[in-house]
XYZ file of N, CA and C in Angstrom:
780
model
N 32.672 9.868 -7.802
C 33.334 9.998 -6.501
C 33.071 11.544 -5.856
N 32.350 11.372 -5.072
C 31.938 12.612 -4.317
C 32.301 12.861 -2.908
N 32.855 11.646 -2.239
C 33.131 11.785 -0.961
C 34.524 10.895 -0.827
N 35.511 11.740 -0.634
C 36.882 11.052 -0.493
C 37.415 11.105 1.096
N 37.920 10.076 1.548
C 38.424 9.982 2.668
C 40.034 9.749 2.681
N 40.826 10.589 3.406
C 42.185 10.638 3.553
C 42.540 10.173 4.944
N 43.603 9.506 5.019
C 44.445 9.179 6.221
C 45.360 10.145 6.593
N 45.264 10.966 7.687
C 46.286 11.866 8.186
C 47.078 11.457 9.256
N 48.115 11.545 9.443
C 49.012 11.441 10.760
C 50.114 12.285 10.775
N 51.169 12.074 11.707
C 52.147 13.263 11.945
C 53.191 12.541 11.160
N 53.079 11.575 10.102
C 54.108 11.453 9.332
C 54.744 12.214 8.224
N 55.900 12.052 7.800
C 56.319 13.207 6.801
C 55.639 13.107 5.448
N 55.051 12.187 5.284
C 54.211 12.290 4.022
C 52.587 12.494 3.960
N 52.442 13.021 5.293
C 50.925 13.165 5.616
C 50.428 14.388 4.607
N 51.181 15.390 4.507
C 50.668 16.658 4.118
C 50.577 16.417 2.462
N 51.452 15.847 1.711
C 51.502 15.407 0.551
C 50.145 14.241 0.280
N 49.767 13.503 1.399
C 48.834 12.792 0.988
C 47.272 13.589 0.923
N 47.396 14.647 1.951
C 46.048 15.473 2.098
C 45.987 16.159 0.817
N 47.397 16.765 0.291
C 47.320 17.480 -0.863
C 46.775 16.872 -2.135
N 46.933 15.470 -2.182
C 46.469 14.744 -3.239
C 44.718 14.405 -3.047
N 44.580 14.194 -1.901
C 43.094 14.092 -1.676
C 42.300 15.571 -2.040
N 42.886 16.744 -1.827
C 42.280 17.959 -2.108
C 42.269 18.017 -3.521
N 43.414 17.832 -4.228
C 43.391 17.862 -5.740
C 42.426 16.927 -6.321
N 42.203 15.736 -5.749
C 41.033 14.724 -6.477
C 39.912 15.370 -6.137
N 39.573 15.913 -4.949
C 38.475 16.667 -4.707
C 37.900 17.822 -5.756
N 38.980 18.692 -5.935
C 38.808 19.778 -7.059
C 38.552 18.981 -8.401
N 39.378 18.117 -8.744
C 39.071 17.527 -10.158
C 37.696 16.925 -10.339
N 37.121 16.154 -9.152
C 35.846 15.322 -9.182
C 34.652 16.240 -8.436
N 34.855 17.447 -8.066
C 33.942 18.184 -7.283
C 33.441 17.527 -6.094
N 34.316 17.024 -5.174
C 34.216 16.064 -4.066
C 34.277 16.855 -2.955
N 33.894 16.000 -1.817
C 33.932 16.452 -0.437
C 35.217 15.560 0.165
N 35.980 16.105 1.020
C 37.023 15.495 1.693
C 36.850 15.285 3.248
N 37.023 13.934 3.699
C 36.898 13.651 4.911
C 38.365 13.355 5.540
N 38.944 14.133 6.417
C 40.322 13.921 6.774
C 40.299 13.169 8.354
N 40.853 11.776 8.212
C 40.709 11.168 9.528
C 42.089 11.327 10.194
N 41.986 11.695 11.385
C 43.364 11.519 12.364
C 43.169 10.732 13.527
N 43.937 9.741 13.561
C 43.631 8.543 14.389
C 44.842 8.519 15.410
N 44.253 8.138 16.814
C 45.174 7.829 17.864
C 45.008 6.584 18.366
N 45.507 5.568 17.698
C 45.260 4.010 18.133
C 45.586 3.821 19.585
N 44.768 3.583 20.634
C 45.069 3.340 21.929
C 45.650 2.140 22.095
N 45.430 0.940 21.487
C 46.213 -0.110 21.492
C 47.744 -0.015 21.427
N 48.185 0.907 20.842
C 49.577 1.385 20.741
C 50.184 1.620 22.270
N 49.210 2.037 23.142
C 49.912 2.530 24.392
C 49.184 1.380 25.646
N 49.103 0.120 25.183
C 48.588 -0.994 26.156
C 50.020 -1.772 26.393
N 50.202 -2.070 27.620
C 51.405 -2.934 27.902
C 50.876 -3.837 28.628
N 51.819 -5.043 28.612
C 51.542 -6.218 29.566
C 52.555 -6.427 30.732
N 51.739 -6.742 31.841
C 52.520 -6.961 33.010
C 53.118 -8.378 33.143
N 53.994 -8.795 33.962
C 54.518 -9.914 34.034
C 53.600 -11.104 34.584
N 52.427 -10.754 34.872
C 51.573 -11.495 35.382
C 50.442 -11.872 34.363
N 50.518 -11.544 33.059
C 49.615 -11.687 32.022
C 48.571 -10.530 32.166
N 48.510 -9.527 32.911
C 47.640 -8.531 32.676
C 47.931 -7.391 31.879
N 47.180 -6.568 31.677
C 47.614 -5.417 30.627
C 47.230 -4.207 31.477
N 47.838 -2.993 30.985
C 47.346 -1.730 31.568
C 47.797 -0.605 30.368
N 47.201 0.444 30.488
C 47.396 1.800 29.495
C 48.489 2.614 30.043
N 49.433 2.825 29.162
C 50.354 3.731 29.659
C 49.718 5.239 29.444
N 49.107 5.426 30.577
C 48.273 6.838 30.411
C 49.158 7.855 30.037
N 50.325 8.290 30.604
C 51.218 9.381 30.227
C 51.285 9.574 28.713
N 51.845 8.370 28.157
C 52.086 8.436 26.698
C 51.258 8.446 25.918
N 49.895 7.953 26.337
C 48.472 8.037 25.398
C 48.094 9.389 25.426
N 48.163 10.084 26.741
C 47.583 11.633 26.808
C 48.570 12.503 26.009
N 49.685 12.332 25.967
C 50.648 12.928 25.232
C 50.255 12.955 23.680
N 49.930 11.688 23.186
C 49.764 11.335 21.947
C 48.510 11.925 21.365
N 47.562 11.828 22.386
C 46.224 12.510 21.956
C 46.228 14.039 21.879
N 47.073 14.685 22.801
C 47.252 15.851 22.617
C 48.089 16.472 21.355
N 49.030 15.700 20.980
C 49.708 15.881 19.664
C 48.873 15.650 18.357
N 47.912 14.726 18.515
C 47.150 14.341 17.195
C 46.080 15.503 17.214
N 45.436 15.861 18.599
C 44.445 16.736 18.626
C 45.038 18.258 17.918
N 46.320 18.577 18.264
C 46.892 19.685 17.619
C 47.148 19.735 16.360
N 47.325 18.309 15.636
C 47.590 18.386 14.207
C 46.387 18.299 13.528
N 44.987 17.893 14.384
C 43.885 17.949 13.701
C 43.337 19.429 13.523
N 43.738 20.262 14.602
C 43.214 21.624 14.500
C 44.151 22.421 13.448
N 45.379 21.998 13.389
C 46.172 22.582 12.176
C 45.626 22.027 10.747
N 45.235 21.015 10.823
C 44.741 20.637 9.410
C 43.346 21.435 9.275
N 42.587 21.404 10.175
C 41.350 22.251 10.084
C 41.494 23.637 9.673
N 42.382 24.316 10.264
C 42.690 25.684 10.043
C 43.135 25.776 8.590
N 44.189 24.857 8.243
C 44.610 25.096 6.958
C 43.631 24.859 5.771
N 42.813 23.758 5.906
C 41.628 23.479 4.780
C 40.537 24.600 4.861
N 40.326 25.240 6.187
C 39.424 26.425 6.030
C 39.631 27.425 5.175
N 40.892 27.496 5.062
C 41.375 28.749 4.049
C 41.254 28.471 2.669
N 40.946 27.148 2.382
C 40.854 26.605 0.984
C 39.543 26.431 0.310
N 39.301 25.971 -0.856
C 38.075 26.174 -1.580
C 37.347 24.662 -1.374
N 37.759 23.810 -0.705
C 37.185 22.449 -0.827
C 36.340 22.173 0.501
N 35.120 21.528 0.367
C 34.159 21.222 1.325
C 34.961 20.161 2.062
N 35.057 20.087 3.418
C 35.839 19.116 4.187
C 35.270 19.044 5.613
N 35.732 17.870 6.395
C 35.773 17.746 7.787
C 36.798 16.915 8.311
N 36.962 17.293 9.588
C 38.272 16.530 10.143
C 37.594 15.611 11.157
N 37.964 14.329 11.210
C 37.236 13.492 12.281
C 38.513 12.846 13.060
N 38.012 12.350 14.392
C 39.148 11.447 14.996
C 38.611 10.258 15.414
N 39.705 9.365 15.646
C 39.425 7.900 16.121
C 40.430 7.574 17.000
N 40.168 6.427 17.737
C 41.205 5.888 18.734
C 41.090 4.319 18.340
N 40.706 4.121 17.314
C 40.853 2.708 16.836
C 42.167 2.382 16.089
N 42.636 1.364 15.755
C 43.719 0.922 14.930
C 43.497 1.459 13.422
N 44.587 1.808 12.499
C 44.405 2.429 11.404
C 43.425 1.828 10.436
N 43.532 0.432 10.506
C 42.587 -0.135 9.479
C 41.166 -0.226 9.761
N 40.682 -0.663 11.083
C 39.357 -0.632 11.302
C 38.863 0.880 11.182
N 39.792 1.683 11.766
C 39.367 3.215 11.711
C 38.987 3.680 10.177
N 39.934 3.482 9.452
C 39.690 3.834 7.983
C 38.467 3.091 7.380
N 38.398 1.701 7.598
C 37.212 0.994 7.224
C 36.147 1.364 7.425
N 35.675 1.770 8.952
C 34.625 2.391 9.406
C 34.206 3.463 8.865
N 35.191 4.477 8.584
C 34.788 5.776 8.129
C 34.627 5.621 6.574
N 35.176 4.490 5.924
C 34.885 4.406 4.434
C 33.442 3.917 4.020
N 32.672 3.357 5.135
C 31.386 3.023 4.576
C 30.403 3.832 3.843
N 30.664 4.913 4.159
C 30.066 5.932 2.966
C 30.876 6.760 2.328
N 32.066 6.346 2.017
C 32.925 7.131 1.195
C 33.224 6.219 -0.186
N 33.645 7.206 -1.403
C 33.994 6.595 -2.439
C 35.372 6.340 -2.838
N 36.159 6.718 -1.932
C 37.723 6.483 -2.165
C 38.262 6.576 -0.895
N 39.240 5.867 -0.534
C 40.069 5.979 0.614
C 41.743 6.389 0.078
N 42.111 7.352 0.389
C 43.476 7.808 0.045
C 44.409 7.632 1.351
N 45.754 6.822 0.902
C 46.767 6.250 1.949
C 47.982 6.327 1.111
N 49.217 6.223 1.915
C 50.282 6.133 1.386
C 50.690 4.764 1.053
N 51.423 4.270 0.112
C 51.882 3.022 -0.054
C 52.809 2.469 0.905
N 53.544 3.714 1.405
C 54.636 3.273 2.363
C 54.120 3.205 3.964
N 52.671 3.392 4.068
C 52.191 3.065 5.189
C 51.896 1.516 5.714
N 51.996 0.668 4.834
C 51.706 -0.622 4.990
C 50.238 -1.168 5.095
N 49.417 -0.291 5.238
C 48.127 -0.802 5.477
C 47.136 -0.890 4.018
N 47.699 -0.572 2.981
C 46.670 -0.475 1.893
C 46.306 -1.620 1.238
N 47.078 -2.732 1.316
C 46.566 -4.309 1.026
C 45.438 -4.628 1.945
N 45.659 -4.499 3.160
C 44.775 -5.002 4.348
C 43.617 -4.018 4.189
N 43.478 -2.831 4.022
C 42.477 -2.000 4.081
C 41.583 -2.310 2.517
N 41.990 -2.519 1.745
C 41.208 -2.967 0.501
C 40.640 -3.964 0.749
N 41.116 -5.125 1.551
C 40.254 -6.308 1.886
C 39.011 -6.116 2.655
N 38.958 -4.939 3.647
C 37.835 -4.917 4.482
C 37.056 -3.599 4.232
N 37.680 -2.469 3.412
C 36.911 -1.296 3.294
C 35.848 -1.598 2.261
N 34.774 -0.973 2.322
C 33.572 -0.918 1.486
C 33.962 0.333 0.263
N 35.114 0.515 0.022
C 35.486 1.440 -0.812
C 36.746 1.262 -1.555
N 37.138 1.569 -2.811
C 38.389 1.405 -3.271
C 39.447 2.173 -2.641
N 40.738 1.568 -2.506
C 41.806 2.343 -2.074
C 42.816 2.755 -3.060
N 43.173 4.043 -2.875
C 44.382 4.534 -3.827
C 45.457 4.683 -2.936
N 46.650 3.911 -3.377
C 47.740 3.978 -2.448
C 48.793 4.801 -3.401
N 49.167 5.893 -2.831
C 50.069 6.971 -3.176
C 51.368 6.536 -3.217
N 52.467 6.744 -4.201
C 53.775 6.485 -4.127
C 54.446 7.674 -3.307
N 55.383 7.175 -2.367
C 56.146 8.115 -1.683
C 57.038 9.053 -2.404
N 56.882 10.465 -2.168
C 57.696 11.208 -2.726
C 57.297 11.740 -4.071
N 56.246 11.399 -4.642
C 56.003 11.938 -6.009
C 54.553 12.238 -6.008
N 54.378 13.491 -6.654
C 52.912 14.026 -6.474
C 51.828 13.611 -7.465
N 50.812 13.477 -6.966
C 49.773 12.892 -8.128
C 49.222 14.037 -8.861
N 49.669 14.061 -9.884
C 49.047 15.006 -11.147
C 47.662 14.917 -11.745
N 46.982 15.734 -11.732
C 45.544 15.776 -12.311
C 45.336 16.612 -13.237
N 44.627 16.394 -14.424
C 43.879 15.086 -14.599
C 45.089 13.886 -15.079
N 44.759 12.494 -14.707
C 45.804 11.601 -14.962
C 45.748 11.465 -16.493
N 46.875 11.451 -16.904
C 47.021 11.196 -18.502
C 47.055 9.984 -19.149
N 47.700 9.022 -18.170
C 47.971 7.622 -18.805
C 47.781 6.537 -17.573
N 47.029 5.665 -18.134
C 46.770 4.610 -17.061
C 46.427 3.293 -17.726
N 46.776 2.365 -16.720
C 46.875 1.052 -17.061
C 45.838 0.141 -16.200
N 45.052 -0.650 -16.713
C 44.069 -1.373 -15.977
C 44.368 -2.878 -16.030
N 44.742 -3.562 -15.007
C 45.124 -5.022 -15.010
C 43.982 -5.897 -14.980
N 43.806 -6.426 -16.059
C 42.628 -7.391 -16.211
C 42.830 -8.695 -16.284
N 42.247 -9.471 -15.341
C 42.134 -10.789 -15.481
C 40.980 -11.594 -15.484
N 40.001 -10.823 -15.606
C 38.630 -11.350 -15.818
C 38.010 -11.645 -14.433
N 38.661 -11.408 -13.424
C 37.930 -11.774 -12.228
C 37.221 -10.535 -11.435
N 36.478 -11.156 -10.358
C 35.408 -10.133 -9.616
C 36.375 -8.859 -9.197
N 37.459 -9.089 -8.571
C 38.340 -7.878 -7.868
C 38.611 -6.979 -9.097
N 39.322 -7.418 -10.225
C 39.362 -6.694 -11.280
C 38.158 -5.858 -11.766
N 37.142 -6.427 -11.929
C 35.892 -5.879 -12.372
C 35.532 -4.805 -11.396
N 35.437 -5.009 -10.125
C 35.367 -4.034 -9.146
C 36.080 -2.589 -8.986
N 37.581 -2.914 -9.277
C 38.472 -1.927 -9.452
C 38.279 -1.001 -10.612
N 38.042 -1.783 -11.756
C 37.803 -1.104 -13.066
C 36.455 -0.108 -13.019
N 35.336 -0.671 -12.468
C 34.037 0.230 -11.956
C 34.643 1.378 -11.304
N 35.497 1.231 -10.075
C 35.648 2.116 -9.221
C 36.706 3.583 -9.763
N 37.298 3.098 -10.835
C 38.127 3.998 -11.445
C 37.525 4.893 -12.453
N 36.414 4.736 -12.721
C 35.973 5.467 -14.189
C 35.922 6.833 -13.875
N 35.945 7.542 -12.919
C 35.947 8.734 -12.696
C 37.197 9.390 -13.071
N 38.205 8.538 -12.671
C 39.708 9.060 -12.662
C 40.117 8.808 -14.262
N 39.430 7.626 -14.989
C 39.952 7.444 -16.194
C 39.223 8.213 -17.320
N 38.046 8.998 -17.052
C 37.418 9.528 -18.189
C 38.108 10.665 -18.752
N 39.138 11.054 -17.876
C 39.962 12.430 -18.209
C 41.327 12.048 -18.914
N 41.576 10.565 -19.051
C 42.807 10.106 -19.515
C 42.931 10.190 -21.030
N 44.272 10.579 -21.418
C 44.550 10.746 -22.744
C 44.788 9.071 -23.256
N 45.364 8.232 -22.748
C 45.786 6.745 -22.791
C 45.189 6.171 -21.617
N 44.430 5.067 -22.180
C 44.088 4.115 -21.152
C 44.218 2.407 -21.905
N 45.022 1.662 -21.270
C 45.123 0.486 -21.596
C 44.689 -0.743 -20.750
N 43.928 -1.504 -21.353
C 43.349 -2.775 -20.610
C 44.303 -3.760 -20.981
N 45.106 -4.231 -19.758
C 46.093 -5.237 -20.132
C 45.874 -6.516 -19.499
N 46.097 -7.454 -20.441
C 46.011 -9.073 -19.636
C 47.385 -9.697 -20.036
N 47.736 -10.277 -18.683
C 48.965 -11.238 -18.915
C 48.444 -12.576 -19.037
N 48.610 -13.218 -20.230
C 48.068 -14.576 -20.420
C 48.487 -15.506 -19.495
N 47.712 -16.054 -18.659
C 47.970 -17.102 -17.837
C 46.714 -17.940 -17.254
N 45.530 -17.636 -17.397
C 44.558 -18.252 -16.852
C 43.158 -18.031 -17.733
N 42.269 -19.024 -17.935
C 41.321 -18.739 -18.529
C 39.860 -18.421 -17.770
N 38.835 -18.150 -18.338
C 37.666 -18.045 -17.502
C 37.287 -16.584 -17.153
N 36.403 -16.219 -16.496
C 36.075 -14.781 -15.878
C 35.297 -14.094 -16.847
N 35.363 -12.760 -16.643
C 34.668 -11.911 -17.435
C 35.737 -11.607 -18.687
N 35.020 -11.888 -19.876
C 36.063 -11.440 -21.232
C 36.443 -10.032 -21.273
N 37.525 -9.773 -22.046
C 38.044 -8.538 -22.277
C 37.251 -7.637 -22.773
N 36.344 -8.246 -23.966
C 35.415 -7.614 -24.700
C 34.318 -6.858 -23.818
N 33.854 -7.573 -22.797
C 32.881 -6.904 -21.873
C 33.537 -5.682 -21.083
N 34.640 -5.754 -20.556
C 35.326 -4.777 -19.941
C 35.412 -3.644 -20.807
N 36.077 -3.778 -22.134
C 36.159 -2.735 -23.082
C 34.681 -2.066 -23.510
N 33.748 -2.848 -23.455
C 32.447 -2.394 -23.762
C 32.152 -1.290 -22.604
N 32.191 -1.936 -21.289
C 31.812 -1.249 -20.261
C 32.583 0.251 -20.196
N 33.914 0.063 -20.247
C 34.559 1.420 -20.342
C 33.910 2.359 -21.459
N 33.724 1.778 -22.576
C 33.352 2.600 -23.751
C 32.014 3.212 -23.356
N 31.194 2.582 -22.731
C 29.660 3.178 -22.326
C 29.938 4.242 -21.486
N 31.046 4.251 -20.515
C 31.186 5.336 -19.657
C 32.108 6.346 -20.228
N 32.488 6.353 -21.509
C 33.197 7.422 -22.020
C 34.787 7.256 -22.013
N 35.075 6.051 -21.700
C 36.604 5.733 -21.728
C 36.901 4.706 -22.806
N 37.608 5.145 -23.760
C 38.071 4.413 -25.159
C 39.486 3.768 -24.706
N 39.449 2.641 -24.367
C 40.721 1.915 -23.940
C 41.164 1.001 -24.996
N 42.611 0.879 -24.904
C 43.300 0.029 -25.937
C 43.462 -1.286 -24.989
N 43.239 -2.697 -25.975
C 43.476 -3.781 -25.465
C 44.878 -4.336 -25.689
N 45.525 -4.806 -24.755
C 46.995 -5.411 -24.927
C 47.012 -6.763 -24.314
N 47.547 -7.820 -24.968
C 47.819 -8.930 -24.188
C 49.499 -9.240 -24.114
N 49.958 -9.513 -22.958
C 51.348 -9.815 -22.762
C 51.489 -11.131 -22.553
N 52.488 -11.947 -23.307
C 52.889 -13.184 -22.935
C 53.503 -13.261 -21.553
N 53.351 -14.017 -20.581
C 54.016 -14.055 -19.351
C 55.429 -14.148 -19.547
N 56.366 -13.192 -18.674
C 57.586 -13.160 -18.874
C 58.323 -13.060 -17.333
N 58.599 -14.167 -16.797
C 58.824 -14.552 -15.418
C 57.705 -14.569 -14.734
N 57.402 -13.586 -13.887
C 56.236 -13.812 -13.075
C 55.133 -12.577 -13.658
N 53.904 -12.929 -13.077
C 52.859 -12.034 -13.638
C 53.204 -10.613 -13.436
N 53.570 -10.459 -12.002
C 53.810 -8.888 -11.580
C 54.938 -8.398 -12.491
N 55.980 -9.220 -12.674
C 57.202 -8.523 -13.604
C 56.633 -8.214 -14.897
N 55.601 -9.201 -15.432
C 55.241 -8.934 -17.016
C 54.261 -7.624 -16.834
N 53.482 -7.411 -15.837
C 52.510 -6.311 -15.692
C 53.228 -5.098 -15.432
N 54.307 -5.113 -14.735
C 55.238 -3.972 -14.477
C 55.866 -3.382 -15.682
N 56.173 -4.327 -16.626
C 56.747 -3.871 -17.933
C 55.750 -3.234 -18.821
N 54.392 -3.572 -18.600
C 53.478 -2.971 -19.267
C 53.048 -1.652 -18.781
N 53.203 -1.551 -17.376
C 53.182 -0.110 -16.843
C 54.215 0.807 -17.273
N 55.395 0.251 -17.199
C 56.478 0.935 -17.759
C 56.548 1.550 -19.099
N 56.114 0.527 -20.069
C 56.150 0.971 -21.340
C 55.023 1.961 -21.844
N 53.851 2.073 -20.966
C 52.742 3.056 -21.181
C 53.017 4.268 -20.469
N 54.125 4.287 -19.561
C 54.546 5.524 -18.769
C 53.186 5.907 -17.986
N 52.758 4.778 -17.274
C 51.537 5.119 -16.583
C 51.471 5.688 -15.330
N 50.613 6.677 -14.975
C 50.514 7.366 -13.767
C 49.551 6.837 -12.787
N 48.750 5.737 -13.468
C 47.854 5.115 -12.553
C 47.880 3.767 -12.741
N 47.705 2.928 -11.926
C 47.516 1.372 -12.210
C 46.349 1.128 -11.554
N 45.358 0.554 -12.131
C 44.004 -0.003 -11.577
C 43.926 -1.363 -11.594
N 43.767 -1.983 -10.486
C 43.903 -3.628 -10.240
C 43.070 -4.045 -9.143
N 42.589 -5.386 -9.084
C 41.968 -6.117 -8.164
C 43.072 -6.382 -6.850
N 42.601 -6.279 -5.817
C 43.297 -6.690 -4.606
C 43.362 -8.092 -4.287
N 44.230 -8.816 -4.222
C 44.176 -10.225 -3.830
C 43.394 -11.198 -4.598
N 43.458 -11.056 -5.945
C 42.494 -11.945 -6.681
C 42.618 -13.475 -6.452
N 44.108 -13.872 -5.875
C 44.182 -15.322 -5.508
C 44.270 -15.276 -4.012
N 44.403 -16.323 -3.431
C 44.292 -16.660 -2.126
C 45.346 -15.542 -1.308
N 44.732 -14.796 -0.253
C 45.734 -13.896 0.432
C 46.681 -14.665 0.825
N 46.481 -15.765 1.744
C 47.525 -16.601 2.436
C 48.584 -16.895 1.339
N 47.903 -17.563 0.066
C 49.273 -17.792 -0.853
C 49.963 -16.545 -1.286
N 49.342 -15.380 -1.365
C 50.336 -14.105 -1.812
C 51.257 -13.756 -0.795
N 50.801 -14.231 0.494
C 51.646 -13.769 1.691
C 52.932 -14.795 1.763
N 52.574 -15.869 1.442
C 53.547 -16.953 1.499
C 54.400 -17.012 0.204
N 54.024 -16.683 -0.938
C 54.722 -16.650 -2.044
C 54.901 -15.304 -2.705
N 54.296 -14.393 -2.469
C 54.399 -13.106 -3.135
C 53.206 -13.059 -4.050
N 53.189 -11.916 -4.854
C 51.985 -12.088 -5.791
C 52.008 -10.659 -6.356
N 50.977 -10.328 -7.101
C 50.791 -9.016 -7.984
C 50.632 -8.000 -6.897
N 49.582 -8.092 -6.248
C 49.349 -7.082 -5.040
C 50.321 -6.781 -4.176
N 51.118 -7.868 -3.641
C 52.370 -7.596 -2.941
C 53.282 -6.872 -3.572
N 53.549 -7.115 -4.828
C 54.379 -6.420 -5.609
C 54.207 -5.049 -5.870
N 53.257 -4.771 -6.137
C 52.774 -3.354 -6.382
C 52.662 -2.394 -5.197
N 52.527 -3.159 -3.964
C 52.493 -2.398 -2.769
C 53.847 -2.259 -2.045
N 54.879 -2.966 -2.694
C 56.376 -2.817 -2.071
C 57.319 -2.076 -3.045
N 56.893 -2.084 -4.571
C 57.813 -1.507 -5.583
C 57.782 0.025 -5.492
N 58.905 0.666 -5.119
C 59.089 1.989 -4.951
C 58.802 2.801 -6.440
N 59.088 2.014 -7.431
C 58.962 2.776 -8.753
C 57.614 2.763 -9.429
N 56.844 2.060 -8.757
C 55.533 1.770 -9.257
C 54.475 3.252 -9.132
N 53.589 3.325 -10.011
C 52.932 4.515 -9.996
C 51.895 4.579 -8.694
N 51.037 5.628 -8.641
C 49.863 5.473 -7.679
C 48.734 4.050 -8.264
N 48.403 3.280 -7.294
C 47.727 2.086 -7.474
C 46.136 2.555 -7.052
N 45.393 2.131 -7.753
C 43.789 2.035 -7.292
C 43.567 0.565 -7.202
N 43.359 0.211 -5.780
C 43.074 -1.293 -5.629
C 41.603 -1.236 -5.103
N 40.843 -2.466 -5.582
C 39.361 -2.861 -4.930
C 39.450 -4.356 -4.938
N 38.871 -4.842 -3.814
C 38.620 -6.138 -3.606
C 37.119 -6.586 -3.725
């Protein structure tokens, strides 16, 4: 991971999000790209005849405030020790980040942003969703990999290797509920080849899959959960909930690295 993209805005947790990206960059000897976005679509109104128009005064005000925020971020990062750039966009957040992520190795967002799941579906890079109000301490000491043998889980596992290599404890956890896919032995072998010596644990399903996986995360005192995003039908997860939805909404969950 040599190229880290972080979403910056004027919300309260933006500074913590940037700090996490900088810490990751120090840990991984990486470059940080900070995206400051002013979505024009938020300033388009509809008239009674079905037409649309831009609320120019509000848009100009938002652009000015975001330009100032971008300049402040640049001034702050210039005083630091990390290679960086600050970029601007006027797209909606998900397409803006997805576009910028095409040549990024990791995208850092806040779980409270509400865009992590959607972004994981369209970005060509894994997404790290940070818990609100908690600092990401590096190196990460304890991690859980949610393993169901699927393509999404395999993608997340591969993406997380640079973060897992310095962990003291890594557990590959399977909730027994379906057969097929990549065997856990293949996943353990892949981890070992990359210097990650993981323990394998199987959990009998207790209640829902997400509740069982949350139990494993809590028992491990994990600081990072690695998992595939929307391994089931996304529509099904939207209608009925699911593992991805659970860990995107659970305030007690650790940082989560998603990949689809």
